[in-house]
PDB file of C-alpha atoms in Angstrom:
ATOM      1  CA  MET A   1      94.584  94.225  74.504  1.00  0.00           C
ATOM      2  CA  SER A   2      95.622  97.421  76.187  1.00  0.00           C
ATOM      3  CA  ILE A   3      94.222 100.466  74.618  1.00  0.00           C
ATOM      4  CA  GLU A   4      95.637 104.149  75.173  1.00  0.00           C
ATOM      5  CA  THR A   5      93.279 106.393  77.443  1.00  0.00           C
ATOM      6  CA  LEU A   6      95.240 109.199  78.342  1.00  0.00           C
ATOM      7  CA  ARG A   7      98.170 111.295  76.803  1.00  0.00           C
ATOM      8  CA  ALA A   8      99.757 114.198  79.571  1.00  0.00           C
ATOM      9  CA  VAL A   9     102.309 116.315  80.631  1.00  0.00           C
ATOM     10  CA  ALA A  10     103.957 115.847  84.129  1.00  0.00           C
ATOM     11  CA  GLN A  11     103.480 120.093  84.852  1.00  0.00           C
ATOM     12  CA  PRO A  12     105.934 121.752  87.178  1.00  0.00           C
ATOM     13  CA  TRP A  13     103.452 122.501  89.381  1.00  0.00           C
ATOM     14  CA  GLN A  14     102.230 118.988  90.100  1.00  0.00           C
ATOM     15  CA  CYS A  15     105.850 118.293  91.602  1.00  0.00           C
ATOM     16  CA  ASP A  16     106.986 118.289  94.696  1.00  0.00           C
ATOM     17  CA  ALA A  17     109.292 119.715  96.885  1.00  0.00           C
ATOM     18  CA  MET A  18     111.782 116.905  95.073  1.00  0.00           C
ATOM     19  CA  GLY A  19     111.121 117.495  91.509  1.00  0.00           C
ATOM     20  CA  HIS A  20     108.986 114.727  91.116  1.00  0.00           C
ATOM     21  CA  MET A  21     105.276 114.494  90.136  1.00  0.00           C
ATOM     22  CA  ASN A  22     103.417 114.451  93.178  1.00  0.00           C
ATOM     23  CA  VAL A  23     101.182 111.143  93.831  1.00  0.00           C
ATOM     24  CA  ARG A  24      97.984 112.938  93.932  1.00  0.00           C
ATOM     25  CA  PHE A  25      98.202 113.687  90.418  1.00  0.00           C
ATOM     26  CA  TYR A  26      98.975 110.198  89.330  1.00  0.00           C
ATOM     27  CA  THR A  27      95.528 109.630  90.746  1.00  0.00           C
ATOM     28  CA  GLY A  28      94.181 112.288  88.719  1.00  0.00           C
ATOM     29  CA  TYR A  29      95.348 110.618  85.437  1.00  0.00           C
ATOM     30  CA  PHE A  30      94.315 107.532  86.204  1.00  0.00           C
ATOM     31  CA  ASP A  31      90.577 108.914  86.784  1.00  0.00           C
ATOM     32  CA  ASP A  32      90.689 110.624  83.454  1.00  0.00           C
ATOM     33  CA  ALA A  33      91.687 107.519  81.836  1.00  0.00           C
ATOM     34  CA  SER A  34      88.833 105.463  83.315  1.00  0.00           C
ATOM     35  CA  SER A  35      86.767 108.178  82.055  1.00  0.00           C
ATOM     36  CA  GLN A  36      88.019 107.442  78.577  1.00  0.00           C
ATOM     37  CA  PHE A  37      88.153 103.713  79.022  1.00  0.00           C
ATOM     38  CA  VAL A  38      84.403 103.384  80.088  1.00  0.00           C
ATOM     39  CA  GLY A  39      83.395 105.688  77.241  1.00  0.00           C
ATOM     40  CA  THR A  40      85.405 103.629  74.762  1.00  0.00           C
ATOM     41  CA  LEU A  41      83.229 101.009  76.156  1.00  0.00           C
ATOM     42  CA  GLY A  42      79.835 102.687  75.712  1.00  0.00           C
ATOM     43  CA  GLY A  43      79.530 103.919  79.435  1.00  0.00           C
ATOM     44  CA  GLY A  44      80.339 107.489  79.210  1.00  0.00           C
ATOM     45  CA  VAL A  45      78.101 110.005  80.746  1.00  0.00           C
ATOM     46  CA  GLU A  46      77.190 111.170  77.406  1.00  0.00           C
ATOM     47  CA  GLN A  47      76.637 107.706  76.022  1.00  0.00           C
ATOM     48  CA  LEU A  48      74.705 106.467  79.167  1.00  0.00           C
ATOM     49  CA  GLY A  49      72.499 110.027  78.415  1.00  0.00           C
ATOM     50  CA  THR A  50      68.929 108.911  80.634  1.00  0.00           C
ATOM     51  CA  ALA A  51      69.479 106.002  81.254  1.00  0.00           C
ATOM     52  CA  ASP A  52      70.045 106.481  85.034  1.00  0.00           C
ATOM     53  CA  LEU A  53      73.254 104.323  85.269  1.00  0.00           C
ATOM     54  CA  GLY A  54      76.691 105.432  85.993  1.00  0.00           C
ATOM     55  CA  TRP A  55      80.061 103.704  87.508  1.00  0.00           C
ATOM     56  CA  ALA A  56      81.262 103.525  91.197  1.00  0.00           C
ATOM     57  CA  ASP A  57      84.771 102.684  91.853  1.00  0.00           C
ATOM     58  CA  VAL A  58      84.924 100.221  94.672  1.00  0.00           C
ATOM     59  CA  HIS A  59      88.738  99.073  94.902  1.00  0.00           C
ATOM     60  CA  HIS A  60      92.199 100.830  93.714  1.00  0.00           C
ATOM     61  CA  VAL A  61      95.388  99.413  94.094  1.00  0.00           C
ATOM     62  CA  VAL A  62      98.526 101.474  92.836  1.00  0.00           C
ATOM     63  CA  GLU A  63     101.564 100.496  92.552  1.00  0.00           C
ATOM     64  CA  PHE A  64     104.663 103.354  91.792  1.00  0.00           C
ATOM     65  CA  LYS A  65     107.637 101.579  89.701  1.00  0.00           C
ATOM     66  CA  GLU A  66     109.324 104.655  88.575  1.00  0.00           C
ATOM     67  CA  GLU A  67     109.288 108.775  89.409  1.00  0.00           C
ATOM     68  CA  VAL A  68     107.873 110.925  86.852  1.00  0.00           C
ATOM     69  CA  LYS A  69     110.130 114.056  86.889  1.00  0.00           C
ATOM     70  CA  SER A  70     108.928 117.582  85.706  1.00  0.00           C
ATOM     71  CA  GLY A  71     108.339 117.608  81.962  1.00  0.00           C
ATOM     72  CA  GLY A  72     107.724 113.911  81.567  1.00  0.00           C
ATOM     73  CA  LEU A  73     105.615 113.019  78.385  1.00  0.00           C
ATOM     74  CA  LEU A  74     103.275 110.270  79.695  1.00  0.00           C
ATOM     75  CA  THR A  75     100.675 107.781  77.787  1.00  0.00           C
ATOM     76  CA  VAL A  76      98.121 105.948  80.039  1.00  0.00           C
ATOM     77  CA  THR A  77      97.082 102.857  78.435  1.00  0.00           C
ATOM     78  CA  THR A  78      94.245 100.168  80.070  1.00  0.00           C
ATOM     79  CA  ARG A  79      93.382  96.886  79.955  1.00  0.00           C
ATOM     80  CA  VAL A  80      90.423  94.587  80.698  1.00  0.00           C
ATOM     81  CA  ILE A  81      91.352  91.955  83.697  1.00  0.00           C
ATOM     82  CA  LYS A  82      87.884  90.757  84.551  1.00  0.00           C
ATOM     83  CA  ILE A  83      84.600  91.013  83.640  1.00  0.00           C
ATOM     84  CA  GLY A  84      81.672  89.963  86.518  1.00  0.00           C
ATOM     85  CA  ARG A  85      78.306  90.374  86.457  1.00  0.00           C
ATOM     86  CA  THR A  86      77.675  93.652  87.621  1.00  0.00           C
ATOM     87  CA  SER A  87      81.697  94.683  88.058  1.00  0.00           C
ATOM     88  CA  LEU A  88      84.568  95.408  85.788  1.00  0.00           C
ATOM     89  CA  THR A  89      88.373  94.948  86.858  1.00  0.00           C
ATOM     90  CA  PHE A  90      90.829  97.009  84.202  1.00  0.00           C
ATOM     91  CA  GLN A  91      94.605  98.011  84.959  1.00  0.00           C
ATOM     92  CA  HIS A  92      95.897 101.353  83.948  1.00  0.00           C
ATOM     93  CA  GLN A  93      99.457 101.585  83.227  1.00  0.00           C
ATOM     94  CA  LEU A  94     101.313 104.810  83.211  1.00  0.00           C
ATOM     95  CA  LEU A  95     103.692 104.932  80.713  1.00  0.00           C
ATOM     96  CA  GLY A  96     106.878 107.511  79.683  1.00  0.00           C
ATOM     97  CA  LEU A  97     108.020 108.060  76.691  1.00  0.00           C
ATOM     98  CA  SER A  98     110.296 105.190  75.905  1.00  0.00           C
ATOM     99  CA  GLY A  99     107.558 102.768  77.533  1.00  0.00           C
ATOM    100  CA  ASN A 100     109.058 102.863  80.577  1.00  0.00           C
ATOM    101  CA  ILE A 101     106.187 101.883  83.509  1.00  0.00           C
ATOM    102  CA  HIS A 102     105.721 104.923  86.302  1.00  0.00           C
ATOM    103  CA  ALA A 103     103.175 103.334  87.916  1.00  0.00           C
ATOM    104  CA  THR A 104     100.152 101.094  87.349  1.00  0.00           C
ATOM    105  CA  MET A 105      96.655 101.218  89.184  1.00  0.00           C
ATOM    106  CA  GLU A 106      93.923  98.456  89.185  1.00  0.00           C
ATOM    107  CA  VAL A 107      90.418  99.476  89.177  1.00  0.00           C
ATOM    108  CA  VAL A 108      87.244  97.569  90.192  1.00  0.00           C
ATOM    109  CA  THR A 109      84.252  99.498  89.152  1.00  0.00           C
ATOM    110  CA  VAL A 110      80.529  98.705  89.362  1.00  0.00           C
ATOM    111  CA  MET A 111      77.688  99.144  87.288  1.00  0.00           C
ATOM    112  CA  PHE A 112      75.628 101.584  89.413  1.00  0.00           C
ATOM    113  CA  ASP A 113      71.814 102.368  88.968  1.00  0.00           C
ATOM    114  CA  LEU A 114      71.604 106.455  90.008  1.00  0.00           C
ATOM    115  CA  LYS A 115      67.811 106.232  91.213  1.00  0.00           C
ATOM    116  CA  ALA A 116      68.032 102.638  93.199  1.00  0.00           C
ATOM    117  CA  ARG A 117      71.754 103.629  94.226  1.00  0.00           C
ATOM    118  CA  ARG A 118      72.643 100.113  94.133  1.00  0.00           C
ATOM    119  CA  ALA A 119      74.539  97.805  91.828  1.00  0.00           C
ATOM    120  CA  THR A 120      73.484  96.522  88.589  1.00  0.00           C
ATOM    121  CA  THR A 121      73.938  94.321  85.383  1.00  0.00           C
ATOM    122  CA  PHE A 122      75.940  95.903  82.668  1.00  0.00           C
ATOM    123  CA  PRO A 123      74.092  96.816  79.520  1.00  0.00           C
ATOM    124  CA  ASP A 124      74.576  94.295  76.774  1.00  0.00           C
ATOM    125  CA  ASP A 125      76.568  96.529  74.360  1.00  0.00           C
ATOM    126  CA  ILE A 126      78.599  97.717  77.302  1.00  0.00           C
ATOM    127  CA  ARG A 127      79.159  93.683  78.378  1.00  0.00           C
ATOM    128  CA  ARG A 128      80.071  92.645  74.483  1.00  0.00           C
ATOM    129  CA  ALA A 129      82.878  95.586  74.337  1.00  0.00           C
ATOM    130  CA  ALA A 130      84.473  94.418  77.548  1.00  0.00           C
ATOM    131  CA  GLU A 131      84.314  90.843  76.224  1.00  0.00           C
ATOM    132  CA  GLU A 132      85.933  91.865  73.303  1.00  0.00           C
ATOM    133  CA  LEU A 133      88.752  93.709  74.747  1.00  0.00           C
ATOM    134  CA  LEU A 134      89.347  90.552  77.376  1.00  0.00           C
ATOM    135  CA  SER A 135      89.505  88.277  74.422  1.00  0.00           C
ATOM    136  CA  GLN A 136      91.841  90.034  72.703  1.00  0.00           C
ATOM    137  CA  GLU A 137      94.091  89.927  75.689  1.00  0.00           C
ATOM    138  CA  ILE A 138      94.123  86.785  75.957  1.00  0.00           C
ATOM    139  CA  SER A 139      94.772  85.495  72.370  1.00  0.00           C
TER     140      SER A 139
END
C-alpha cells in the first residue's frame, strides 16, 4: 500500500532556464517525504528520542518520467518494497494533479546506531509498521 508522504507546489524559483523544475528539487521533495515516511513507521527524530538511533540512506535510484512545470501541484506517495535485518527499501512516486508520474526514487536506508556509528536491527515497533505496509502492498 502506498501512503501519501508529501504535498508541494513547484515554485518558479525552483525552475531552470527551460521553465521546468530543476533536478535538485526532486531530491529535496523526496528527502522530505522520507522524513514523513519514517515518522509514520515510528522512526522520526522525535519518536526515536534518546534511543541514539537514526537513518542512513545508502542507495538512491531516481527515474525522471515527465517534466514538472512551474506551478505544478505535486504529491509524493511512498511504499515499502523490502525489509531486511537492518535495512529498509522503499519507493517514492512524485505525482501530478491527474495522478501522472513525474519521477520515482527507490531508497535503501539503514537503521543506524548513532553512538556505535554502524547499522543495527530495527526496533520491533518500526519493523511491525513496515511489515504492515509491505503485507498490504502484496494483497
